[in-house]
GROMACS .gro file of C-alpha atoms in nm:
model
  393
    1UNK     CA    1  -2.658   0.069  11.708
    2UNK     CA    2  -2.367   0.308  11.834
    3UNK     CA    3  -2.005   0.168  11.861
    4UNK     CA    4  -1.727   0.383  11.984
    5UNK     CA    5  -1.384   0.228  11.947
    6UNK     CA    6  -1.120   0.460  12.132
    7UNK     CA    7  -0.744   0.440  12.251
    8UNK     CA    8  -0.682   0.342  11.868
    9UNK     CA    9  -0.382   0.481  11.608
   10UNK     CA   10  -0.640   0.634  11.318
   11UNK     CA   11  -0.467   0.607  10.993
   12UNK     CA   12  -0.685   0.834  10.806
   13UNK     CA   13  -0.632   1.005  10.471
   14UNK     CA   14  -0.483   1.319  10.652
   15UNK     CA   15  -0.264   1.110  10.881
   16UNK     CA   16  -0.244   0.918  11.142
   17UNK     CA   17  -0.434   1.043  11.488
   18UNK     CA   18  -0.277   0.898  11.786
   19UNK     CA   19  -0.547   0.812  12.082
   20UNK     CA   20  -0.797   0.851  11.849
   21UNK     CA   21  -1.138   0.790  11.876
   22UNK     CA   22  -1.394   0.689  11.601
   23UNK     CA   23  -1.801   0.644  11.623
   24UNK     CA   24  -1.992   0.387  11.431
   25UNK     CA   25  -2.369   0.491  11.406
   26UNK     CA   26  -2.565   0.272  11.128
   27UNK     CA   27  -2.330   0.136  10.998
   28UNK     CA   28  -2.097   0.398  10.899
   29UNK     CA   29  -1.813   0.628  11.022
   30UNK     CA   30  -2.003   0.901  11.226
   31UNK     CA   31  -1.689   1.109  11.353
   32UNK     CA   32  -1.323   1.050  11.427
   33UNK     CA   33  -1.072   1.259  11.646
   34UNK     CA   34  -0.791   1.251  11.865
   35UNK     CA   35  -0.831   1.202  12.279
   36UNK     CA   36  -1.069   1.047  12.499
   37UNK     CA   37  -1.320   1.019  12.330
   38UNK     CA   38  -1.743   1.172  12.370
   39UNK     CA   39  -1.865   1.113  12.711
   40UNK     CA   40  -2.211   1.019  12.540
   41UNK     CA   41  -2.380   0.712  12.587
   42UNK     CA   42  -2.295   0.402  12.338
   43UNK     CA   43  -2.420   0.009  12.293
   44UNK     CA   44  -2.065  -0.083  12.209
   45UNK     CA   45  -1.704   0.034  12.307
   46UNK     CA   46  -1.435  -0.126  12.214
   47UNK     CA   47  -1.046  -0.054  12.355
   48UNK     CA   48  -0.842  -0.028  12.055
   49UNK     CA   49  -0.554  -0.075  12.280
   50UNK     CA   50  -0.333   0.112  12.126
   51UNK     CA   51  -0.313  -0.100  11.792
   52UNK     CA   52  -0.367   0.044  11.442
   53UNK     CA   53  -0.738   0.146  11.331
   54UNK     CA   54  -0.737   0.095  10.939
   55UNK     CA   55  -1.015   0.108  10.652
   56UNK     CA   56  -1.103  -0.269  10.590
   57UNK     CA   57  -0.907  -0.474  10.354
   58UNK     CA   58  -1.025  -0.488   9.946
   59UNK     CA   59  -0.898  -0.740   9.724
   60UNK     CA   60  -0.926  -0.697   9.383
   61UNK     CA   61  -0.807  -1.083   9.286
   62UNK     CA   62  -0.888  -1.375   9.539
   63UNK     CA   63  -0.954  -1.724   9.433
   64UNK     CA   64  -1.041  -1.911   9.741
   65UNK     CA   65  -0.939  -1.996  10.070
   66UNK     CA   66  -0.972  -2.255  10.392
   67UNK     CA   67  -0.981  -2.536  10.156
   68UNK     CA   68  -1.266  -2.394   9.949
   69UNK     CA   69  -1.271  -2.268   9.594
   70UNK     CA   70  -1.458  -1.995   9.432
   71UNK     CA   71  -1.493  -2.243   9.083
   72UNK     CA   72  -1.603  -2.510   9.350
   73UNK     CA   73  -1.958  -2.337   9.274
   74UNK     CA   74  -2.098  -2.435   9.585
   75UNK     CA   75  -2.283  -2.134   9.798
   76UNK     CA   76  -2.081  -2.318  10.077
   77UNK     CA   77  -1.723  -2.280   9.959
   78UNK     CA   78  -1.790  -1.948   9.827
   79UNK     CA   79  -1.898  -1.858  10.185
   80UNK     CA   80  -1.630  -2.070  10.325
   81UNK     CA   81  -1.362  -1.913  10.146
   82UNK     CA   82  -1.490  -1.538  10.219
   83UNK     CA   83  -1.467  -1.596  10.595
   84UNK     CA   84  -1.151  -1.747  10.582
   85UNK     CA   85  -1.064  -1.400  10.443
   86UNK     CA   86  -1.247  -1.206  10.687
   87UNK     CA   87  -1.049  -1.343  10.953
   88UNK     CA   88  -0.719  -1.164  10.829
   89UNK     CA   89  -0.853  -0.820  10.779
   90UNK     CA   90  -1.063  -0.823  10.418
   91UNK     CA   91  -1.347  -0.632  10.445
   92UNK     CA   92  -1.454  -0.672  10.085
   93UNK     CA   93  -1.385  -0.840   9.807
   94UNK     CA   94  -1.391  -0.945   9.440
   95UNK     CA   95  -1.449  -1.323   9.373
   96UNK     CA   96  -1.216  -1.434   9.082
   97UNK     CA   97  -1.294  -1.711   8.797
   98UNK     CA   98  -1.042  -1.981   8.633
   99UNK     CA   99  -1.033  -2.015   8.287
  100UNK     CA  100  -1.291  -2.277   8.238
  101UNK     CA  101  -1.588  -2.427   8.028
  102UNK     CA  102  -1.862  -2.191   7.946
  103UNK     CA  103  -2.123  -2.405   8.194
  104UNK     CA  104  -1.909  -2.395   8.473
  105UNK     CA  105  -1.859  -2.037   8.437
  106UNK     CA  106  -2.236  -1.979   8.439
  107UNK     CA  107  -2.268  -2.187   8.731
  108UNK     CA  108  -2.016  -1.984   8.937
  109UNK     CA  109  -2.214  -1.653   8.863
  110UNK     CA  110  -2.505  -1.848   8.987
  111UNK     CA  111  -2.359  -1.950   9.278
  112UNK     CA  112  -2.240  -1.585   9.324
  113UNK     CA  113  -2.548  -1.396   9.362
  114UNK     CA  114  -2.714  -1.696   9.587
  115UNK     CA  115  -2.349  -1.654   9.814
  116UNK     CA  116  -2.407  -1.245   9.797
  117UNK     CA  117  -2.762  -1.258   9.882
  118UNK     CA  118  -2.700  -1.498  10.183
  119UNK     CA  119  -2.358  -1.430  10.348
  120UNK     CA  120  -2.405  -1.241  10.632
  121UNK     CA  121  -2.095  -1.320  10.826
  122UNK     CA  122  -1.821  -1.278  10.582
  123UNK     CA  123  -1.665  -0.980  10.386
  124UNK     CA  124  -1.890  -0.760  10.095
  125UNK     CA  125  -1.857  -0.912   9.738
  126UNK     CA  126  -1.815  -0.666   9.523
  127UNK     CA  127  -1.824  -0.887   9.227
  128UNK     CA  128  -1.693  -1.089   8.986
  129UNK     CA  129  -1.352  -1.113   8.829
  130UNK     CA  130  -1.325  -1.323   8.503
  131UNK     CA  131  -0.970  -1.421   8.472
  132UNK     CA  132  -1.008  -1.550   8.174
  133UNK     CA  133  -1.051  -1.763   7.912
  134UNK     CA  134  -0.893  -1.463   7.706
  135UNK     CA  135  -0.567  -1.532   7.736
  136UNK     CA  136  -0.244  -1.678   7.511
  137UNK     CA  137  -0.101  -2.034   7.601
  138UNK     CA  138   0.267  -1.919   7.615
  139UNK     CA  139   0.165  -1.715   7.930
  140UNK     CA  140  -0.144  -1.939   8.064
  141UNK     CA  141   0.035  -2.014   8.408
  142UNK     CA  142  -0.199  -2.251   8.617
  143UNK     CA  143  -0.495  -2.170   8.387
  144UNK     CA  144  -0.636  -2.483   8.202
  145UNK     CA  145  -0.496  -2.437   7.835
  146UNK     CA  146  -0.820  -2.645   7.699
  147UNK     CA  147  -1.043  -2.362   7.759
  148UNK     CA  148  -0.818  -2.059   7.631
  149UNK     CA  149  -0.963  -1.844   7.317
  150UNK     CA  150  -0.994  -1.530   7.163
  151UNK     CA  151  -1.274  -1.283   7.241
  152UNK     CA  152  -1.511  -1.261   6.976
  153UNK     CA  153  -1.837  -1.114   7.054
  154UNK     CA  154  -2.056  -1.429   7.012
  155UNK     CA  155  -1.890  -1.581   7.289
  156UNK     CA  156  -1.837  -1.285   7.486
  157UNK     CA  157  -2.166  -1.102   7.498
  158UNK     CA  158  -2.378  -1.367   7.645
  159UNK     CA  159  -2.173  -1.436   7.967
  160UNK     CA  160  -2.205  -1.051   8.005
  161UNK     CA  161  -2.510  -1.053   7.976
  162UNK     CA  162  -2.568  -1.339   8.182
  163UNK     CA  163  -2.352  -1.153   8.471
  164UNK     CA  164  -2.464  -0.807   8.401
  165UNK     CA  165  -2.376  -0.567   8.683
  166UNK     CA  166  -2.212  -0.873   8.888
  167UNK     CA  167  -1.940  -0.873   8.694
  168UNK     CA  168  -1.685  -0.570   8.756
  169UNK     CA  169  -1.394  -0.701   8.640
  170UNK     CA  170  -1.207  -0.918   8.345
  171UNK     CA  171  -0.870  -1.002   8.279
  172UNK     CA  172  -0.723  -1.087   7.894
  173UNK     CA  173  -0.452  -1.113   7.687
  174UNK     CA  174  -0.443  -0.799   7.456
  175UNK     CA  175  -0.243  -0.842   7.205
  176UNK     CA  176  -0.527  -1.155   7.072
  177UNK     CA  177  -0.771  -1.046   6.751
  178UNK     CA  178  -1.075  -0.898   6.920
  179UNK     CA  179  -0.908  -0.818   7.255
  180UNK     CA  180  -0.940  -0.463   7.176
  181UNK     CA  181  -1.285  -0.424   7.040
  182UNK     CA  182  -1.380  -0.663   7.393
  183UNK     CA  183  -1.187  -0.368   7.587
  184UNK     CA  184  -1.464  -0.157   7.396
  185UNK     CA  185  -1.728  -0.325   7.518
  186UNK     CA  186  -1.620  -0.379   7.905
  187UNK     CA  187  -1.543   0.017   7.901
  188UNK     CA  188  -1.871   0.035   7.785
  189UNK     CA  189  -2.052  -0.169   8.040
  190UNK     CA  190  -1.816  -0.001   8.320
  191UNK     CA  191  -1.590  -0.291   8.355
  192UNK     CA  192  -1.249  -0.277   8.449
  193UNK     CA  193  -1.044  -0.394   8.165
  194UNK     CA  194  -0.728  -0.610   8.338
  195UNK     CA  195  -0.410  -0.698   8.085
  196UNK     CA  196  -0.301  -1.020   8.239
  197UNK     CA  197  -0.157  -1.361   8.095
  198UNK     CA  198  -0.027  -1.144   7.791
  199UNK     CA  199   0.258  -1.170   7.547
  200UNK     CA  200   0.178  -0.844   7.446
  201UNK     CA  201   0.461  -0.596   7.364
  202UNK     CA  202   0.452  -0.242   7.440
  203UNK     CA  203   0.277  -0.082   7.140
  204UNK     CA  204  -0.028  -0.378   7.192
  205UNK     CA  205  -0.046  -0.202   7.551
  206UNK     CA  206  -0.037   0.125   7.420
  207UNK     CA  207  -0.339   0.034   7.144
  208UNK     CA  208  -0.511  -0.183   7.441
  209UNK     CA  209  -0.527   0.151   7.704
  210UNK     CA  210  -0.676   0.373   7.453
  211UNK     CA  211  -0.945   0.077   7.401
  212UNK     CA  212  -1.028   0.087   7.798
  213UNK     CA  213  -0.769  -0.179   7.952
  214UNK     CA  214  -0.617   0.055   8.244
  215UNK     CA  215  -0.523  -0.238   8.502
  216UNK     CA  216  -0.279  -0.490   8.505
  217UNK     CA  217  -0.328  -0.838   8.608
  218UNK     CA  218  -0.035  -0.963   8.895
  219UNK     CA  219   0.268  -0.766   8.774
  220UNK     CA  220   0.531  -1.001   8.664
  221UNK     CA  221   0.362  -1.291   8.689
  222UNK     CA  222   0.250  -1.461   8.356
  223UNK     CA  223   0.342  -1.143   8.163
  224UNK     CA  224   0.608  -1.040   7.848
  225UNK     CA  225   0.952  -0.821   7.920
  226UNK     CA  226   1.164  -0.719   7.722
  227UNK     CA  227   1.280  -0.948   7.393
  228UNK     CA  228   1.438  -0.987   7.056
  229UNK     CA  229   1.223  -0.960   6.745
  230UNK     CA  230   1.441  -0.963   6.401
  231UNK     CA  231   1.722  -0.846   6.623
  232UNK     CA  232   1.591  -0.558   6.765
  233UNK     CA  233   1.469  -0.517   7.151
  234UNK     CA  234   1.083  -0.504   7.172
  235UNK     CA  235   0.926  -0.415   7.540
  236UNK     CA  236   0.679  -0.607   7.678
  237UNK     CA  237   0.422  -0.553   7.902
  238UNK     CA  238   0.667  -0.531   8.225
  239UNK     CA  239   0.820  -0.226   8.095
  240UNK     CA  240   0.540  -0.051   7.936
  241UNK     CA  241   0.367   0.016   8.305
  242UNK     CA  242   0.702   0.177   8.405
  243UNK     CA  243   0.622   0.393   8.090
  244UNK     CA  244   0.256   0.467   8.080
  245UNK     CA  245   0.102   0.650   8.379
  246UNK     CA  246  -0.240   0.574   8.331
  247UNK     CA  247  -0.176   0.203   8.414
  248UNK     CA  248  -0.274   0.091   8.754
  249UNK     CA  249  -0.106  -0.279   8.865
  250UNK     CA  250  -0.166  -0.535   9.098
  251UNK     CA  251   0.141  -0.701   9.299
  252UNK     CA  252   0.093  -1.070   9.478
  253UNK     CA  253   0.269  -0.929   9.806
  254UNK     CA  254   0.318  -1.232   9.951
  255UNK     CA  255   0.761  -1.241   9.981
  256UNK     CA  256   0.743  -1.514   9.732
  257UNK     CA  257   0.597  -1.444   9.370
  258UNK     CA  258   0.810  -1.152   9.381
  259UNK     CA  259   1.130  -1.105   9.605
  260UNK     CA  260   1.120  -0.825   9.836
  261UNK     CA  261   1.398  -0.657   9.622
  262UNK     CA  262   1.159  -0.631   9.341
  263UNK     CA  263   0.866  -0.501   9.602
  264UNK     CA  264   1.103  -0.271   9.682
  265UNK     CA  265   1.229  -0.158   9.273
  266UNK     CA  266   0.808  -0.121   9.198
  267UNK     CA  267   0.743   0.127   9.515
  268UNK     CA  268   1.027   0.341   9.385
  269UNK     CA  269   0.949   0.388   9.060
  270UNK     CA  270   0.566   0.329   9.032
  271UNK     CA  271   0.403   0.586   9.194
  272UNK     CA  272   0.198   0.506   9.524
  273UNK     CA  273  -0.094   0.552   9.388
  274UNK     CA  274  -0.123   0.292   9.092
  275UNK     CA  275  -0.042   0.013   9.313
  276UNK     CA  276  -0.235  -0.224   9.461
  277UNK     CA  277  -0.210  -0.535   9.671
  278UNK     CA  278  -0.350  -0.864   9.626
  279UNK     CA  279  -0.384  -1.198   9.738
  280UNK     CA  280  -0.482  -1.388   9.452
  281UNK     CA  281  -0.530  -1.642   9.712
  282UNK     CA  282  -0.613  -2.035   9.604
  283UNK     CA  283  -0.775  -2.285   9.802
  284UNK     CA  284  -0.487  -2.303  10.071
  285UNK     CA  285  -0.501  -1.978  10.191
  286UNK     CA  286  -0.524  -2.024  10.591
  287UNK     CA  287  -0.366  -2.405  10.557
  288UNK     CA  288  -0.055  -2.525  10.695
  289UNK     CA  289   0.228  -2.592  10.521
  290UNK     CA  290   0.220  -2.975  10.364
  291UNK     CA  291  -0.093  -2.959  10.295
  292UNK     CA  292  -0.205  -3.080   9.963
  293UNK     CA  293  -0.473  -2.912   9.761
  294UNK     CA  294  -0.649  -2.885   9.463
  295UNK     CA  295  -0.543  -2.565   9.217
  296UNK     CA  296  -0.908  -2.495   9.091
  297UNK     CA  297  -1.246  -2.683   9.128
  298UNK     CA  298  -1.203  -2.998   9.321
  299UNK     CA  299  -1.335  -3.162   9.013
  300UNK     CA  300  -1.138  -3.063   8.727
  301UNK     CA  301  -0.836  -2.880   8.925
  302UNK     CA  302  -0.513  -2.996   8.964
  303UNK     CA  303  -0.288  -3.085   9.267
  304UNK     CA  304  -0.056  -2.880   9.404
  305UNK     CA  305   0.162  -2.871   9.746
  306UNK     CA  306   0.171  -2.605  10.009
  307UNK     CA  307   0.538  -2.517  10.092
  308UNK     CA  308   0.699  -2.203  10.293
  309UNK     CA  309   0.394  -2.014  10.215
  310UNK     CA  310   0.310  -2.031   9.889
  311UNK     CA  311   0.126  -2.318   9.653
  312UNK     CA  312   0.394  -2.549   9.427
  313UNK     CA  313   0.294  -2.785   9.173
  314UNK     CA  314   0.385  -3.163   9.305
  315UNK     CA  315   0.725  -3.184   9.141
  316UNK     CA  316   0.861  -2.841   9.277
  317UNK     CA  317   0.966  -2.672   8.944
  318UNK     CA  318   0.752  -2.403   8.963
  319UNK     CA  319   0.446  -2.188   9.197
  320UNK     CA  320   0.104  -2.309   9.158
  321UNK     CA  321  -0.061  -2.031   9.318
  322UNK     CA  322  -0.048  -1.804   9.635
  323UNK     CA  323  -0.205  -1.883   9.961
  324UNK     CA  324  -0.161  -1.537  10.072
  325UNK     CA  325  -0.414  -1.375  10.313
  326UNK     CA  326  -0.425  -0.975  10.295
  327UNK     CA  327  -0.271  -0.885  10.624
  328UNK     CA  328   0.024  -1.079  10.505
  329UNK     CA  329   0.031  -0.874  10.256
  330UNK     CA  330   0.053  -0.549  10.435
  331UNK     CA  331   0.305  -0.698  10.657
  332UNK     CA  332   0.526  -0.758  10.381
  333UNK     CA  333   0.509  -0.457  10.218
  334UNK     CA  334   0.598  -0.294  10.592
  335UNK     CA  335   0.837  -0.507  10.679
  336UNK     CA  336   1.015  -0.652  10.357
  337UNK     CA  337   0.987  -0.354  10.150
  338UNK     CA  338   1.051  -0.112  10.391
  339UNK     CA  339   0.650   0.123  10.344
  340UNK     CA  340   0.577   0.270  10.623
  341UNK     CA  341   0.221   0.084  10.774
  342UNK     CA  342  -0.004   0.411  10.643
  343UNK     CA  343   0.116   0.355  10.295
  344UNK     CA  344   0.120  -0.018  10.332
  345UNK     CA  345  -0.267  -0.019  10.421
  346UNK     CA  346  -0.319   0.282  10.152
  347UNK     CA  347  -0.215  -0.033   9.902
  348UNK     CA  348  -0.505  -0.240  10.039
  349UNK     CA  349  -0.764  -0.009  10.091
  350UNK     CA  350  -0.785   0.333   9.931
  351UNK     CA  351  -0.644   0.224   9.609
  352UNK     CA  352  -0.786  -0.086   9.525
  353UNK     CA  353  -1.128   0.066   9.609
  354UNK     CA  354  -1.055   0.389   9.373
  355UNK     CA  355  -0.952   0.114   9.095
  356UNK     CA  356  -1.267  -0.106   9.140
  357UNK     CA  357  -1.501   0.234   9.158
  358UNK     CA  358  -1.637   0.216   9.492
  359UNK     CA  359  -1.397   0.453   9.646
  360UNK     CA  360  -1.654   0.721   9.727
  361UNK     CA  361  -1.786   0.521   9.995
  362UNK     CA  362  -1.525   0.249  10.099
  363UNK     CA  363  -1.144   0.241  10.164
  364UNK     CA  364  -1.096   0.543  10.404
  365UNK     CA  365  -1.171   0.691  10.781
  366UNK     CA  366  -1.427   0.938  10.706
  367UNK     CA  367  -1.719   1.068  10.792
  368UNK     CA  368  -1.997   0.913  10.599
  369UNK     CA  369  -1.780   0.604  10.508
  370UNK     CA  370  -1.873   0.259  10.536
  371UNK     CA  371  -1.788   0.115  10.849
  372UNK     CA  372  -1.514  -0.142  10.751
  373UNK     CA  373  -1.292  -0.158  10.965
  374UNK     CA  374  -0.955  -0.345  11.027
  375UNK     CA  375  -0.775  -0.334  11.388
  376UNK     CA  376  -0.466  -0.453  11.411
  377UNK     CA  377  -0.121  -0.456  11.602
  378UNK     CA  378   0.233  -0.340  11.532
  379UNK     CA  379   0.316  -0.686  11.371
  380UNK     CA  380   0.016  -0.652  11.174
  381UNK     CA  381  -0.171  -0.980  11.351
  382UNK     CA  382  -0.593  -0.866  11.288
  383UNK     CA  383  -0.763  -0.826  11.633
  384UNK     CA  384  -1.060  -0.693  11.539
  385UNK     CA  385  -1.259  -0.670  11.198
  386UNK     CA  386  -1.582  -0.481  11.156
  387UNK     CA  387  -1.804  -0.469  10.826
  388UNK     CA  388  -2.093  -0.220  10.811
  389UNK     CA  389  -2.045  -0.089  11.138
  390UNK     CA  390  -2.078  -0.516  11.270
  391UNK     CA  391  -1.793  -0.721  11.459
  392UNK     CA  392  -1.738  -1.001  11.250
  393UNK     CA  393  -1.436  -1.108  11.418
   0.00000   0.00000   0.00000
């Protein structure tokens, strides 16, 4: 199967080509260039029309979306949730986990690999993300405080086991006993260590990177700043990722967990390439405002109200979760925060897939790059999304 797709704006790693042309032959990036395009034969042309060719979008966090849940742990809502994705430009992505009880959490890598094995209409997994049940009640957010604990090996090693390579990814408070001897062990396994729903201050960050925690979990969101300890000012985790270079983040672009003034403080002083974008997207990704849904499985979640774009708990006071889709979050970075669309996608693409360790074969236009593709207009609206070289929408 050869695809050409011409009359498109490349954004490639060197730039963006203008009338550019790119080939898809089994189900990678062939070739790319600038004009017309090869006059040889193809199954499959498609007419760009003069709209933005982009690398597929990877999320790093994602929860759910179209009314389904990931901890639903259902092959159906799994699927149901990934295609809801799909339809706004995410190529691939990495199923995330609420804190939860130990035989749920087993059932949702279950229901992982039987989703992976089976879903061939959707977006790649590229597995799971544990967000929790690591993490310190003062800075739990929307996860279920019943279930929170400290790492200790007993407890962690088995669902590791259990998940073995499916697992890429955990998030956890570090400043708990054990968090940094857990760090050991994910670094060991090749698993991205994530500091997220901390309290931590800035020399637990400090201790917790040279243990293997080198992401952090939704900047500002359920995270320590600066405070007062026996008078003096202590940082938190906030300001330590200003301070420590070897730190990549995560920011919930979606306008509304953080202000476009604050997009717009983090691009300036966080170098491009730590950053990535994410949805950390709930259930009501895709659903119209109003809409009532459940924060977490539909049997043990809790309710929460879709408002102006983003997820509220019933009485208002405070978010309940993002419904944020990933071209939204591109578009807000361009248009709120003032990035220019190559460096907007470079947040969605090339960096999340260098952070996750697939970046030698996904997240750019190249040669010999997988075929997941994103077309989209000036306004950032998805036309077109391939994965593997196939149309999928």
């Amino acid at each position: 199967m050869r695809t050409l797709i011409k009359n498109g704006r490349l954004l490639t790693p060197q730039g963006e080509i203008e009338r550019g042309w790119l080939i898809i032959e089994d189900g990678v990036i062939r070739d790319l260039g600038s004009g017309t395009g090869p006059s040889e034969p193809f199954d499959t042309i498609v007419d760009a029309e003069g709209g933005y060719v982009s690398p597929g979008f990877i999320d790093l966090h994602v929860h759910g979306g179209g009314g389904h849940d990931f901890m639903d742990g259902t092959v159906e809502a799994m699927a149901g949730a990934a295609r809801q994705h799909l339809r706004h430009g995410t190529t691939a992505m990495v199923p995330t986990t609420l804190t939860c009880s130990d035989d749920e959490l087993y059932q949702v890598i279950d229901c992982y690999r039987k989703t992976k094995a089976h879903l061939t209409d959707g977006p790649v997994f590229l597995g799971l993300h544990l967000e929790g049940p690591y993490f310190t009640p003062v800075q739990a957010g929307a996860q279920d405080l019943a279930w929170l604990r400290s790492p200790s090996p007993d407890h962690y090693q088995p669902i590791l086991d259990a998940g073995g390579d499916d697992i890429v990814r955990l998030s956890a408070a570090v400043e708990l006993d054990g968090a940094l001897a857990l760090g050991d062990e994910l670094k060991r396994r090749g698993i991205l260590g994530s500091i997220g729903h901390t309290d931590a201050t800035y020399q637990d960050v400090v201790a917790a990177l040279e243990h293997g925690f080198t992401h952090v979990t939704h900047l500002y969101s359920t995270m320590s700043t600066i405070r007062r300890v026996n008078a003096y000012r202590v940082l938190g985790v906030i300001e330590s990722v200003y301070l420590l270079d070897d730190l990549t983040v995560e920011i919930i672009a979606d306008g509304s967990h953080l202000p476009p003034e604050l997009l717009r403080l983090i691009v300036r002083h966080i170098a491009p390439e730590r950053i990535c974008l994410v949805t950390d997207a709930m259930r009501g990704a895709g659903l119209p405002d109003g809409t009532t849904v459940q924060l977490g499985s539909l049997q043990k979640g809790q309710p929460a109200v879709i408002k102006d774009g983003v997820a509220f708990l019933p009485d208002f006071t405070a978010f309940a979760g993002s419904v944020c889709t990933a071209d939204r979050c591109v578009r807000t970075m361009h248009q709120q925060a003032g990035l220019p669309v190559a460096d907007a996608v470079r947040l969605m693409t090339e960096n999340p897939a260098r952070v996750i360790g697939v970046a030698d074969r996904k997240g750019r236009l190249a040669p010999g790059f997988d075929a997941d593709l994103c077309l989209f207009d000036a306004d950032i609206n998805v036309r077109h999304v391939f994965v593997g070289g196939q149309q999928r929408f």
